[in-house]
Structure formats: C-alpha cells, structure tokens
XYZ file of C-alpha atoms in Angstrom:
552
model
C -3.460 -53.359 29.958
C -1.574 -51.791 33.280
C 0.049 -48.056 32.899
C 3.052 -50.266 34.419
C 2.867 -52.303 30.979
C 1.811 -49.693 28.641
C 5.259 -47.711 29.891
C 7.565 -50.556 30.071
C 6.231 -51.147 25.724
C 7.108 -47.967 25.154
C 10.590 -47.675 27.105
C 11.426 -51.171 25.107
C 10.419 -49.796 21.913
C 12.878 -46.539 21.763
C 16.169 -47.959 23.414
C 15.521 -50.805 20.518
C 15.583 -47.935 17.895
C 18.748 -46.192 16.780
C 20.306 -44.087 18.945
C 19.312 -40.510 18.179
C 23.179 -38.661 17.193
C 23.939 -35.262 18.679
C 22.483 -32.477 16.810
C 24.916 -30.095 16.107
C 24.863 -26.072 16.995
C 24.807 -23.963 13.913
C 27.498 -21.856 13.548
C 26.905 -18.412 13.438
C 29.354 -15.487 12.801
C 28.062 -12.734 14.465
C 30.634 -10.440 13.134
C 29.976 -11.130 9.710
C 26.572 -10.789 9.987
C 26.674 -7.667 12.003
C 24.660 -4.917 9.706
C 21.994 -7.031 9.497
C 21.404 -8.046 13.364
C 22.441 -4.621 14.136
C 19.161 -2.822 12.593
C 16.646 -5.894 13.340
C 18.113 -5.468 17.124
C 17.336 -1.609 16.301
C 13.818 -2.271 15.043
C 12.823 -5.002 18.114
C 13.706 -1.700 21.028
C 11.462 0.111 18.302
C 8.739 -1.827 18.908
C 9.791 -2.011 22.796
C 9.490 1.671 22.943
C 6.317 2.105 21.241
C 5.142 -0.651 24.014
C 6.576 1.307 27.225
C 7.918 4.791 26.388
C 5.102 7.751 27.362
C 3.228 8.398 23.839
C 4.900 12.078 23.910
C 8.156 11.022 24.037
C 8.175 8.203 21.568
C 8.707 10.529 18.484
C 12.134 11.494 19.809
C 13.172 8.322 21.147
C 12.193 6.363 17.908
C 14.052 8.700 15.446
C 16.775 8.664 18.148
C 17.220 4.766 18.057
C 16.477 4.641 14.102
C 19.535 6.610 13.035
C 22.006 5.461 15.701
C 20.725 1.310 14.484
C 21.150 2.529 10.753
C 24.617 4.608 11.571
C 26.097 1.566 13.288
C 24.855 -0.951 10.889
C 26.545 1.667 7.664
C 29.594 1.426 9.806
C 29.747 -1.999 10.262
C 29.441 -2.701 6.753
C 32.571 -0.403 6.202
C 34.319 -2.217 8.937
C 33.802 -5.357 7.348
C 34.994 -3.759 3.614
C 38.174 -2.514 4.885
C 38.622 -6.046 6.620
C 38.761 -7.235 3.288
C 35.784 -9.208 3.382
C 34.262 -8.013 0.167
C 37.527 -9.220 -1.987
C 39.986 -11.560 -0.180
C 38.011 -12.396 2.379
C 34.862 -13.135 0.973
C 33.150 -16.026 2.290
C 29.488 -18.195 2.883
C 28.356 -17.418 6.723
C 25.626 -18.863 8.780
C 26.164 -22.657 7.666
C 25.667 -21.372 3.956
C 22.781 -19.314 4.361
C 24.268 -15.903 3.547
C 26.970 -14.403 1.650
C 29.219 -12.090 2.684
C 31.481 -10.722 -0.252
C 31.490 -7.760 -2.395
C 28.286 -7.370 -4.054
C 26.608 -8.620 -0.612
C 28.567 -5.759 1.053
C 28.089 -2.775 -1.897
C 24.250 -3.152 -1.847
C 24.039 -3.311 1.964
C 25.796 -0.084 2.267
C 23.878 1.345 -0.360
C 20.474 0.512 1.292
C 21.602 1.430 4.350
C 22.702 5.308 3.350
C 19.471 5.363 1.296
C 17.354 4.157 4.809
C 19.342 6.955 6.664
C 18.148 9.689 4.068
C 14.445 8.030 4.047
C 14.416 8.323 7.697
C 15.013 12.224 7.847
C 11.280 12.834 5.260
C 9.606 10.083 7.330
C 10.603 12.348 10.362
C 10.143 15.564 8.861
C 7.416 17.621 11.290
C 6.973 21.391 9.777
C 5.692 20.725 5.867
C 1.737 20.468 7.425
C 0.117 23.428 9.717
C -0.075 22.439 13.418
C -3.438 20.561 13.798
C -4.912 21.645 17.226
C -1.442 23.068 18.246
C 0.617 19.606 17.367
C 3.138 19.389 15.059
C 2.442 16.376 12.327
C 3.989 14.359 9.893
C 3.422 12.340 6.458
C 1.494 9.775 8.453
C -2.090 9.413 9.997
C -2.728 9.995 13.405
C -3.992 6.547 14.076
C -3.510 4.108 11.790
C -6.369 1.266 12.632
C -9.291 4.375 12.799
C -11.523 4.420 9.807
C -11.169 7.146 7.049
C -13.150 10.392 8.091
C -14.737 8.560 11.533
C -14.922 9.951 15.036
C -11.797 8.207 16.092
C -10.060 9.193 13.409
C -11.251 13.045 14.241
C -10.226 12.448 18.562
C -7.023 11.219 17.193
C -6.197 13.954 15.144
C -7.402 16.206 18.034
C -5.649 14.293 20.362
C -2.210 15.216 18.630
C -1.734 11.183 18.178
C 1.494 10.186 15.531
C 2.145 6.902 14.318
C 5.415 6.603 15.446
C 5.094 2.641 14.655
C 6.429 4.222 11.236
C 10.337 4.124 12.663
C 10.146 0.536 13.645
C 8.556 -0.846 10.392
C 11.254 1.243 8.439
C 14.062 -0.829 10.212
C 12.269 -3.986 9.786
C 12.054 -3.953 5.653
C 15.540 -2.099 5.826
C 16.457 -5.973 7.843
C 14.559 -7.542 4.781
C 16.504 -5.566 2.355
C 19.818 -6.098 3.907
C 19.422 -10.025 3.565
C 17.685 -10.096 0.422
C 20.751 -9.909 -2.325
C 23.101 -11.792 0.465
C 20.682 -15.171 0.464
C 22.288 -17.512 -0.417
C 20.136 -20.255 -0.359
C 16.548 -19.865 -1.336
C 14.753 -20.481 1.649
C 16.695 -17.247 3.056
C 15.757 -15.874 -0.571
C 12.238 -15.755 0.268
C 12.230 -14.934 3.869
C 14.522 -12.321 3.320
C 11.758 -11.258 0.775
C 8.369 -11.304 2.826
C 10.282 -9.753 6.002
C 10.763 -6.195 3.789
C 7.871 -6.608 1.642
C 5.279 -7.148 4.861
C 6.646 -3.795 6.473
C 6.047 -2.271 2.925
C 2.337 -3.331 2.825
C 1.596 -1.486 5.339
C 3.415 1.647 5.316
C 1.737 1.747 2.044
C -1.880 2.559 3.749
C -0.546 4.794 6.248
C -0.613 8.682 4.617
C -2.304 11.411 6.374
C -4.236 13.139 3.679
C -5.809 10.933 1.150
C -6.051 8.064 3.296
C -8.469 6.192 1.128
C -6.446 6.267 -1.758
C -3.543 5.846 0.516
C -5.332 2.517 1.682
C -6.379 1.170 -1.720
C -2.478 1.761 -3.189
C -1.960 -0.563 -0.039
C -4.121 -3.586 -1.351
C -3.376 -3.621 -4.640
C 0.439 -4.293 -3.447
C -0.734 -6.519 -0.911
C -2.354 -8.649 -3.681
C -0.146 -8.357 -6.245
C 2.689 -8.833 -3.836
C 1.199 -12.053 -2.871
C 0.391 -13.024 -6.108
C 4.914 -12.472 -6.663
C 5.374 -14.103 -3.671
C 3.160 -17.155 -4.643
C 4.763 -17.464 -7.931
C 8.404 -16.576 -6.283
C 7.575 -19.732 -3.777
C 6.082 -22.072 -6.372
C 9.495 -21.601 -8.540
C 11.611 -22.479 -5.255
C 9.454 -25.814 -4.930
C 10.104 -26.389 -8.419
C 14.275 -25.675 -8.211
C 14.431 -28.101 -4.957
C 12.365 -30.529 -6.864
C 15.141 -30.199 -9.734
C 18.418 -30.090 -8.007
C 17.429 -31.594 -4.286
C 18.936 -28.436 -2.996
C 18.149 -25.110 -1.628
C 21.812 -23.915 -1.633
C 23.157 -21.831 -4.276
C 26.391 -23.616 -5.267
C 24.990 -26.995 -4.921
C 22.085 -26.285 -7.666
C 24.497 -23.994 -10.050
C 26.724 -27.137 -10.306
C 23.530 -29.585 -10.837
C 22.701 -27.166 -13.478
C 26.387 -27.250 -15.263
C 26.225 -31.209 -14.462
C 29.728 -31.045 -12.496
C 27.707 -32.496 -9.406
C 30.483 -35.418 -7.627
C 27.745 -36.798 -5.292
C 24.541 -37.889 -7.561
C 21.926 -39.776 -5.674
C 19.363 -42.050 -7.399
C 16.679 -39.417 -6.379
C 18.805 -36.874 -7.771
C 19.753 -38.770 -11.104
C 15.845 -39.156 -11.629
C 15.470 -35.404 -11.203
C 18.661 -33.593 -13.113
C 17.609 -34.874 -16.901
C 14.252 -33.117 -16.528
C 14.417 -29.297 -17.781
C 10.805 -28.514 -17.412
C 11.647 -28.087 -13.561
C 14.467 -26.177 -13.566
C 12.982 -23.863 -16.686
C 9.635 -23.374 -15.534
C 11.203 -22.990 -11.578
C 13.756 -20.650 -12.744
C 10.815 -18.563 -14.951
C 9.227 -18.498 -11.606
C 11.652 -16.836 -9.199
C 12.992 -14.856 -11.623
C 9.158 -13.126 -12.371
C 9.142 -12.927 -8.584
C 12.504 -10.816 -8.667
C 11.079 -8.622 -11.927
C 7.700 -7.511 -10.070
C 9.685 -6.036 -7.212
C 12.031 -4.200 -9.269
C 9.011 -2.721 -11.361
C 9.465 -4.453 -15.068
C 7.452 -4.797 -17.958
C 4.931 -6.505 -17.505
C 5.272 -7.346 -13.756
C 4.698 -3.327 -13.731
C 1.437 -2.844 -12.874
C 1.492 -2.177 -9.078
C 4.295 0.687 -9.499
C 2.091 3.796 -10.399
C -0.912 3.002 -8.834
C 1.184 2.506 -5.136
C 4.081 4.894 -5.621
C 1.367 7.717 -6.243
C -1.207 6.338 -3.084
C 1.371 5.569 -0.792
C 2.803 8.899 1.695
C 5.302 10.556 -0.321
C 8.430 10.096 1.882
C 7.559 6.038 1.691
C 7.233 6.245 -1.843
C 11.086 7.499 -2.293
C 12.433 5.730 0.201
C 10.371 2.142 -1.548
C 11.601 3.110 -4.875
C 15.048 3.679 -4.056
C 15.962 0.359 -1.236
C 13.545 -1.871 -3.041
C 15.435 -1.773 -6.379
C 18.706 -2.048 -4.820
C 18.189 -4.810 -2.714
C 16.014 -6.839 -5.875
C 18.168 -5.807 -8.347
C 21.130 -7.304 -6.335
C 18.953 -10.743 -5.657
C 18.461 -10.655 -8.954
C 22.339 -10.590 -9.868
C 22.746 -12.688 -7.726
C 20.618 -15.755 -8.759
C 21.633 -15.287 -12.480
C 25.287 -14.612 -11.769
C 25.963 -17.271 -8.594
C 23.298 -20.342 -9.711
C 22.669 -19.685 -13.262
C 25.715 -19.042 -15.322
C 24.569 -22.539 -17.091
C 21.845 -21.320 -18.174
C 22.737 -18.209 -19.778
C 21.652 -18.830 -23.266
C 18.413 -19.403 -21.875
C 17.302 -16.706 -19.427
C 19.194 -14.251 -21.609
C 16.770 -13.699 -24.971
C 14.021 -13.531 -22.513
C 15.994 -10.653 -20.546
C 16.425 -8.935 -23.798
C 12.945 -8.956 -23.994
C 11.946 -7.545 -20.870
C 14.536 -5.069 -21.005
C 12.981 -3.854 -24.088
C 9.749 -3.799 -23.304
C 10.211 -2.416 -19.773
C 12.581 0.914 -21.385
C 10.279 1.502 -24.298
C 7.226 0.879 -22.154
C 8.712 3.202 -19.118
C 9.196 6.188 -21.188
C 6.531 6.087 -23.777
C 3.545 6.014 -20.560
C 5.772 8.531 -18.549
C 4.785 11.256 -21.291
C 0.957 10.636 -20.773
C 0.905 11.457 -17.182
C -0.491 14.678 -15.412
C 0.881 13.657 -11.980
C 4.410 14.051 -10.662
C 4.432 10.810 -8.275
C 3.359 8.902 -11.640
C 5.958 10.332 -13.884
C 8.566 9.674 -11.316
C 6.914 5.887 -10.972
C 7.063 5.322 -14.818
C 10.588 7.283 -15.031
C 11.614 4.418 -11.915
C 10.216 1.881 -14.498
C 12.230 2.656 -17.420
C 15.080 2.972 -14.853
C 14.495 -0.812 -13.862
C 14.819 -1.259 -17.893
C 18.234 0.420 -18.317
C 19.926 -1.620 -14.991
C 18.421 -4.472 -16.633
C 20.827 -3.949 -20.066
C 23.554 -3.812 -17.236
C 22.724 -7.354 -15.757
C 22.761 -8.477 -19.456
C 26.225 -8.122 -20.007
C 27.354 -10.920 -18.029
C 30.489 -9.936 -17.601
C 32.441 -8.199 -14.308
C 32.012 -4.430 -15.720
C 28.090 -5.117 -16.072
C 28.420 -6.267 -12.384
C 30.108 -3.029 -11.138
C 28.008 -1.242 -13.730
C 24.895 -2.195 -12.041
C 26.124 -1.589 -8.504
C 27.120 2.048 -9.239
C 24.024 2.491 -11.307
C 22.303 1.364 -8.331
C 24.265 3.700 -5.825
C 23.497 6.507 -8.161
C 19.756 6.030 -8.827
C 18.722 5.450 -5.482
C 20.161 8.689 -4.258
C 18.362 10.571 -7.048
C 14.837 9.111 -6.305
C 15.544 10.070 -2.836
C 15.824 13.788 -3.343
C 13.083 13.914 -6.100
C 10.183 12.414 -3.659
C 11.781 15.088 -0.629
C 11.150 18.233 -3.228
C 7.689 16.352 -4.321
C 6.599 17.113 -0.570
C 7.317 20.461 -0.144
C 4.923 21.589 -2.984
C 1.667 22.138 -1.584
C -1.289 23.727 -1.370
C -5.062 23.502 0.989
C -5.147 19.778 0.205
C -1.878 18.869 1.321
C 0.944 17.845 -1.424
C 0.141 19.812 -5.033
C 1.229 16.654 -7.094
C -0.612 17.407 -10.093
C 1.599 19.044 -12.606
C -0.526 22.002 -13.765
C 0.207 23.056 -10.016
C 4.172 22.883 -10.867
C 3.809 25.972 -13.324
C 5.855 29.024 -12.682
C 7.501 27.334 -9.467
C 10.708 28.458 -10.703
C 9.537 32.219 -10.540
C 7.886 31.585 -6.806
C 10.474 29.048 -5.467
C 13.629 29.376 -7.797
C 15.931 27.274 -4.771
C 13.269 24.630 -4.534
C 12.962 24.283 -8.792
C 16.322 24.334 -9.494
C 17.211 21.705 -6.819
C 14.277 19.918 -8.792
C 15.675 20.409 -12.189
C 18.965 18.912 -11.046
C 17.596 15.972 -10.138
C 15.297 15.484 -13.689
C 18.172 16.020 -15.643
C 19.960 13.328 -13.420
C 16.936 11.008 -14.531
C 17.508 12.040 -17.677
C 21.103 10.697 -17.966
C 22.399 15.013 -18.756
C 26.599 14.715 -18.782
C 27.593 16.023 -15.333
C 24.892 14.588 -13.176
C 25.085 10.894 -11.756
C 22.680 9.699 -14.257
C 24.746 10.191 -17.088
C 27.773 8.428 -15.079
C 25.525 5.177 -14.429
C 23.483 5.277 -17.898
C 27.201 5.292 -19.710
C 28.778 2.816 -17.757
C 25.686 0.359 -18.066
C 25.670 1.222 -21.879
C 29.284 0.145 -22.295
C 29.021 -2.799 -20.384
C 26.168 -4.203 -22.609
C 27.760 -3.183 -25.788
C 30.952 -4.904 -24.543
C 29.085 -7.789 -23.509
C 27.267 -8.378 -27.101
C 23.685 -6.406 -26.411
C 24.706 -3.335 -28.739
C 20.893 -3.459 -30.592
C 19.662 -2.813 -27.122
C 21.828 -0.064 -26.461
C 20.436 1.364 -29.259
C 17.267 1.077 -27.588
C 18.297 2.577 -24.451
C 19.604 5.764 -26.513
C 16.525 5.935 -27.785
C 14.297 5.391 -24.647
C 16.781 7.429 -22.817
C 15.842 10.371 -25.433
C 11.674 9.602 -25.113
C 12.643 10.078 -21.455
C 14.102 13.478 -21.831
C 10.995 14.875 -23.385
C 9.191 14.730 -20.369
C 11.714 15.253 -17.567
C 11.927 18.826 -20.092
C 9.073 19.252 -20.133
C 8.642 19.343 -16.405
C 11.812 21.560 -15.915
C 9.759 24.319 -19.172
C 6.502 23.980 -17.420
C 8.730 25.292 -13.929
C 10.635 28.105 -15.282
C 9.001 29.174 -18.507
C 5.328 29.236 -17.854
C 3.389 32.171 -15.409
C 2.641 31.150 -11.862
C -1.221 30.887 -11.388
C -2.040 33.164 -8.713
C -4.193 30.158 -6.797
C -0.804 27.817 -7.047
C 0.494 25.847 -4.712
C 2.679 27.030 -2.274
C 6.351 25.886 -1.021
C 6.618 25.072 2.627
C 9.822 25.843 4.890
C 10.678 22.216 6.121
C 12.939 21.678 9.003
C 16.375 20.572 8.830
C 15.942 17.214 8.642
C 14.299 17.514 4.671
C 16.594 20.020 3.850
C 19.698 17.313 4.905
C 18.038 14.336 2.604
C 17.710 16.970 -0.476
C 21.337 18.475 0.080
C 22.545 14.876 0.174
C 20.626 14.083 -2.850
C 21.964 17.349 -5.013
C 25.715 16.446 -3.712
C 25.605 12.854 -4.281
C 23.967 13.774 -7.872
C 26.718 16.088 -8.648
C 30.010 14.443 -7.320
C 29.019 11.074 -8.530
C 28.376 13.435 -12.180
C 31.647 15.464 -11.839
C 34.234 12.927 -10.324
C 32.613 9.470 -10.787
C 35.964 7.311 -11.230
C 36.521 6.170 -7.855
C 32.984 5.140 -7.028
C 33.266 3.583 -10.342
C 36.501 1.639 -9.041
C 34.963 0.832 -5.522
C 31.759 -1.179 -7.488
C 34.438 -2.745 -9.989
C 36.691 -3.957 -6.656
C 33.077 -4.859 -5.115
C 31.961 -6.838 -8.455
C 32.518 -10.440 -7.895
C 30.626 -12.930 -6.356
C 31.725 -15.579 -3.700
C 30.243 -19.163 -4.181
C-alpha cells in the first residue's frame, strides 16, 4: 500500500470521528493561592542560586531569599484574613482543588511563623568551633560524601556548607502549606509527598553523628513509604466508593444526598467495605505523620538522629499541617460517618496519651523525651478533634498555634548544650545547668512546664481549652485520661527541671555555647509566645474560634 493511501486512511478515519470539543483553561486564582506559590517561587531561586551564585556567597543569599519568601507568604496569608476570606469569603479555588477559608488560612499562618523561627537554628553559625578557620552549622559539609571518608575530610577542610538546606526547607514548608487546604485527594497526597520528600532528606543531613543521622533518615524513608502506600491505597479505595476525588462530592455520597447517581455509581455507594476499609486507610496515613499510637514508631528513633534544628522545626510544621488534614477529612467528607471513625479515635487517643507519657519517663535522652512528650501531645489534640463540634475546631487550631511554638524553643535550647562531641543530649549531662547557665535553664524550664500544661504558660491555655471542648462534646472519660496522662507527663518534665537546678554540676559537664542572634531570636520568640499565649490567651482563643469553620 502507497504512503499516498496509507495517509488519505488515516485523514478519513479522524474527520469521521467526533469532533474533539475545546478543552477548557483551568481557572486559577492566583491571589488566593498566593502563600503557597509565593514560598515554592522562593524555594525554585533557592535552587537557582545554589546552581549559579559563587559557593561563598550562597549562605547569605539563601537565608536572604528564605525569610523574605516566608515573610511575604505570612503576609499574604494576613492579607487574605483581613479580606475576609477565612469567614465571609471563604471559598473552593483552583477548579476545587484547594480550600481557602478559615482553618485553611489559621494553619498556613501558623506553619509559616513556625518555618520563619526554624529558619533562624537552621542558619545559626557560632554554636560549633571554626573548623579550619570556617564558621559551620547543624549540617554536613557535603552531603553525598561518605561518613568519615577523604571527601568527607577535603570538604570539611575546604570550609564546604550545605546550603541546599534553605531550599529544601521552603519546599516541605510548600508541602505543608497545601496539605490541610486539599481539597480533593489527589492534592491530599501530593501535597503530602512534596513536604515529606524534603523531610527524608534533611533527616540524613547532621554534621556530627552522621551515621546515626543517616540511619534516622531510612527508617522515615521506609516507614514514610510504607504511610504513603497505605495513605494511596485508601484514596483508590474512596474513588472506587464514591467515583470522586473531591471532597464535597464523596461527603454527600457518604450521607446519600447525592442528586446525580450513575449506574456505576449506584453499583458502588451500597458497598461499605470500600469506603470503611478506604477511610481506615487515609486516616492511618494522617495518624503516622502526626506521631500516634501505634503509627509511633518512627518519632524517637528520627527526632533524636535527625540535626537538632530539623528535628524542632519537623515536630512543630508537621503536626500542624497533619493535624489540620486530618480535621479536615473528618470534619469536610466524613461528618456521616461519625459514629464510626469516632470509637476508634477514642482509642487511639488513649493509647497514644497513656503510651506518650508512660515511655517518656524511661528515657535518658533529651531529643527522646521531647519525641515521646510530642507523642502524647499528638494524643491530647486528638481529644480536641473528638469533640466534633466548632470549639474542638478552634480548640485544636490554638492548641496547634501554641504547641508548635513551644517545640520550637525547646529543640533551639537542646543545641546550645554541648560538650567535645558536639550537642550533650544525654540527660546526666543536663545536671547542675541551672548553677552554670541559670539564663539558658530557666528559659528551658519555661518551656517544660509549658509541655506540662503549668497555669500561665501556653500549654495550660491549649490543654484547657481542648479539655473543655471534649467534655462538652461527650468524651468526659477521656478527659479523665488526659488529666491523668497530663500528670504522668509532669513527672518527667520535673524531673528534668530538679535534675537542672537541684543537682551539682559535674566538673567534666557540658558546656553552654554563645549563639548568634539569630538562636537567641527563635528562643525569645518561643519564651514570649509561651508566656502571652499563658497570660492573655482570649483573643488568640477568639481568632481560632472566628477561624473554626470549614468551607465545602
């Protein structure tokens, strides 16, 4: 057969097919979506600079770009608050893909303050001695050399910083940002590997210990996976169910007030073992990044590997942004369900406050105590999300605000202590730093008696207002659990604060290092936030109650 034929066949065969329509442009407000494409346009010159800005420069120019992207993006949130777009004007942007109400815009400013502080101890210079007359940081000189090899060594020589650290920051702090405004669930998940990926490998990147540093970074990798897996099966599963990825469209298959019911659909919507089992899916997905019981596993081992100023910033933005997907999915597509995914939240809640406090007293090392304090943390939110009413929404945004701040300032003291080794994290080193460092202890102290849930410190604020919302909202037993968690808890934080200011220094202790302005600004915004939010907590309180309900 000719070409001449062989054309003219195919030419015949498409104008006798239907004529293709017009795909339509998606509609995109930029406006609306402005935090969000402000610090992924931040993190893309990030990785611009590291590609053509002289290797002695890039330190400057990185933290430079990373506070102005995070500054702008924190002021675009509030631009879009006091345009009324978290109560009046709350809405679904980008063709349905993303939320933009009060919750949405809460969390985002939340992360975004907490990414600001982060970035000042990832930037922090002055804790370690010079190494060959060049200033270093938390993070290895070159990431891709092997532990202890000659590379590693030239590097180290060489005065080389992974500056790479600025641009992967931004990049989970995009993840975070989208995560608890998806509003579908492919954007669930994508929103979820963009800041998890970032994590991974920040994870592996500390200075000292870099083999431990490295193996904290695989077992999150795999266990990560193993969420995401599980987190991707359950979407298949919901889709399957409801023949939707959109929020709205599956909460009203679930409540059966669905107008438009297809044959494919009618097949689908009588059969509970997909929407249970998909729903038991995501929502395990959501529980292993906040840290529960028994989706716990990875917390200690990685928040005690992974370089200290990663470690606060991960426990503080992580939580917020999965607690708030999390509220998110059981508050906007779930509400149907409630008498099903609630007994099994009781349960977790339970486990994951008892299990939290009773472990935290075991443990000789601060970065674990604070990792199975964050734990028991993730159990008292979770009585919040319980309540299922308004107040446990604002409860768990302030809670949120509040905890984040906390965990922040706790992991900026935990680097200051240190001794030949680097950071002095086991707690026998701690004793009698209250008689060597009073400044440095007592800032410490504030913040474990914040943990704690003392009156006058944040923690008390959030712990009470979580309390009252799951007592109003039926859950008084676990209250009573909380109390008593909440009063395991205090034991060791205590304990920490006797060991401090009651016990002799040994003369080999650690020693406190002089940091540089940029530490000392995260801890002074950790001890003021702590206190205020303690002393005059009512209008934060009112902001997360105005910032409490959901669009859909």
């Amino acid at each position: 057969m000719s070409a001449s034929a062989v054309h003219s066949l195919w030419t015949t065969a498409a104008t006798a097919a239907e004529p293709i329509s017009k795909i339509d442009a998606p509609k995109i407000e930029y406006g609306q979506l402005a935090p969000t494409l402000i610090v992924v346009g931040a993190a893309i010159v990030g990785v611009l600079v590291e590609a053509f800005v002289p290797r002695k420069s890039r330190y400057y120019v990185q933290l430079f770009v990373s506070v102005v992207g995070l500054a702008a993006a924190f002021a675009a949130v509030v631009a879009l608050a006091a345009d009324g777009y978290g109560t009046t004007k709350a809405r679904i942007a980008a063709m349905g893909a993303v939320a933009v109400d009060g919750p949405a815009l809460f969390l985002q400013g939340t992360i975004l303050l907490t990414a600001l502080v982060g970035l000042f101890t990832f930037a922090e210079r002055r804790l370690d001695p010079a190494a060959h007359g060049k200033p270093v940081d938390s993070f290895a000189a070159q990431a891709a050399s092997v532990p202890g090899s000659d590379s590693e060594k030239a590097a180290v020589k060489a005065g080389f910083t992974t500056t790479e650290v600025f641009p992967l920051l931004l990049f989970a702090v995009t993840g975070m940002l989208l995560f608890p405004a998806a509003n579908d669930l492919l954007t669930l998940f994508v929103a979820l590997e963009v800041f998890s990926l970032p994590l991974y490998l920040l994870c592996a990147l500390a200075r000292r210990k870099r083999l431990m540093s490295q193996e904290a970074a695989v077992k999150y990798f795999l266990l990560g996976a193993f969420a995401s897996a599980f987190t991707l099966f359950g979407i298949a599963l919901l889709y399957g169910y409801a023949g939707s990825m959109s929020y709205a469209t599956i909460a009203q298959v679930v409540e059966g007030t669905v107008t438009d019911v297809t044959p494919a659909l009618a097949n689908t919507m009588g059969n509970d073992a997909l929407l249970l089992i998909g729903v038991a899916l995501i929502v395990m997905g959501l529980l292993f990044k906040v840290g529960a019981v028994p989706f716990h596993m990875w917390t200690p081992d990685v928040y005690q590997g992974a370089p200290t100023p990663v470690t606060g910033f991960m426990a503080a933005a992580t939580k917020v942004a999965a607690f708030g997907a999390l509220l998110r999915i059981l508050y906007v597509v779930l509400p149907g369900l409630r008498w099903d995914w609630r007994p099994v939240m009781w349960g977790v809640a339970i486990v994951t406050m008892l299990g939290g406090a009773i472990v935290a007293i075991t443990q000789t090392d601060i970065k674990r105590l604070l990792a199975y304090s964050s734990i028991a943390h993730a159990g008292f939110i979770l009585a919040g999300v319980i309540a299922t009413t308004p107040d446990g929404v604002s409860s768990v945004l302030f809670y949120l605000g509040a905890y984040s701040f906390v965990t922040l300032g706790a992991f900026a003291v935990v680097t200051l202590v240190r001794d030949a080794g680097g950071e002095a994290t086991h707690l026998s080193k701690w004793a009698g730093l209250g008689r060597r460092s009073p400044l440095v202890a007592a800032v410490f102290a504030v913040f474990l008696l914040a943990f704690a849930g003392i009156p006058l410190t944040s923690g008390f604020a959030g712990k009470f207002a979580v309390f009252k919302a799951a007592a109003e909202g039926g859950a008084v037993p676990l209250v009573v659990v909380g109390v008593i968690s909440s009063a395991i808890a205090a034991f060791f934080y205590i304990r920490v604060i006797v060991l401090m200011f009651f016990s002799e220094p040994r003369p080999e202790g650690p020693t406190v290092a002089v940091p540089s302005p940029l530490t000392i600004t995260a801890i002074t915004v950790g001890v003021a936030v702590t206190l205020v939010l303690g002393v005059a907590p009512q209008y934060f309180l009112d902001l997360a109650g105005q910032a409490g309900v959901f669009v859909r």
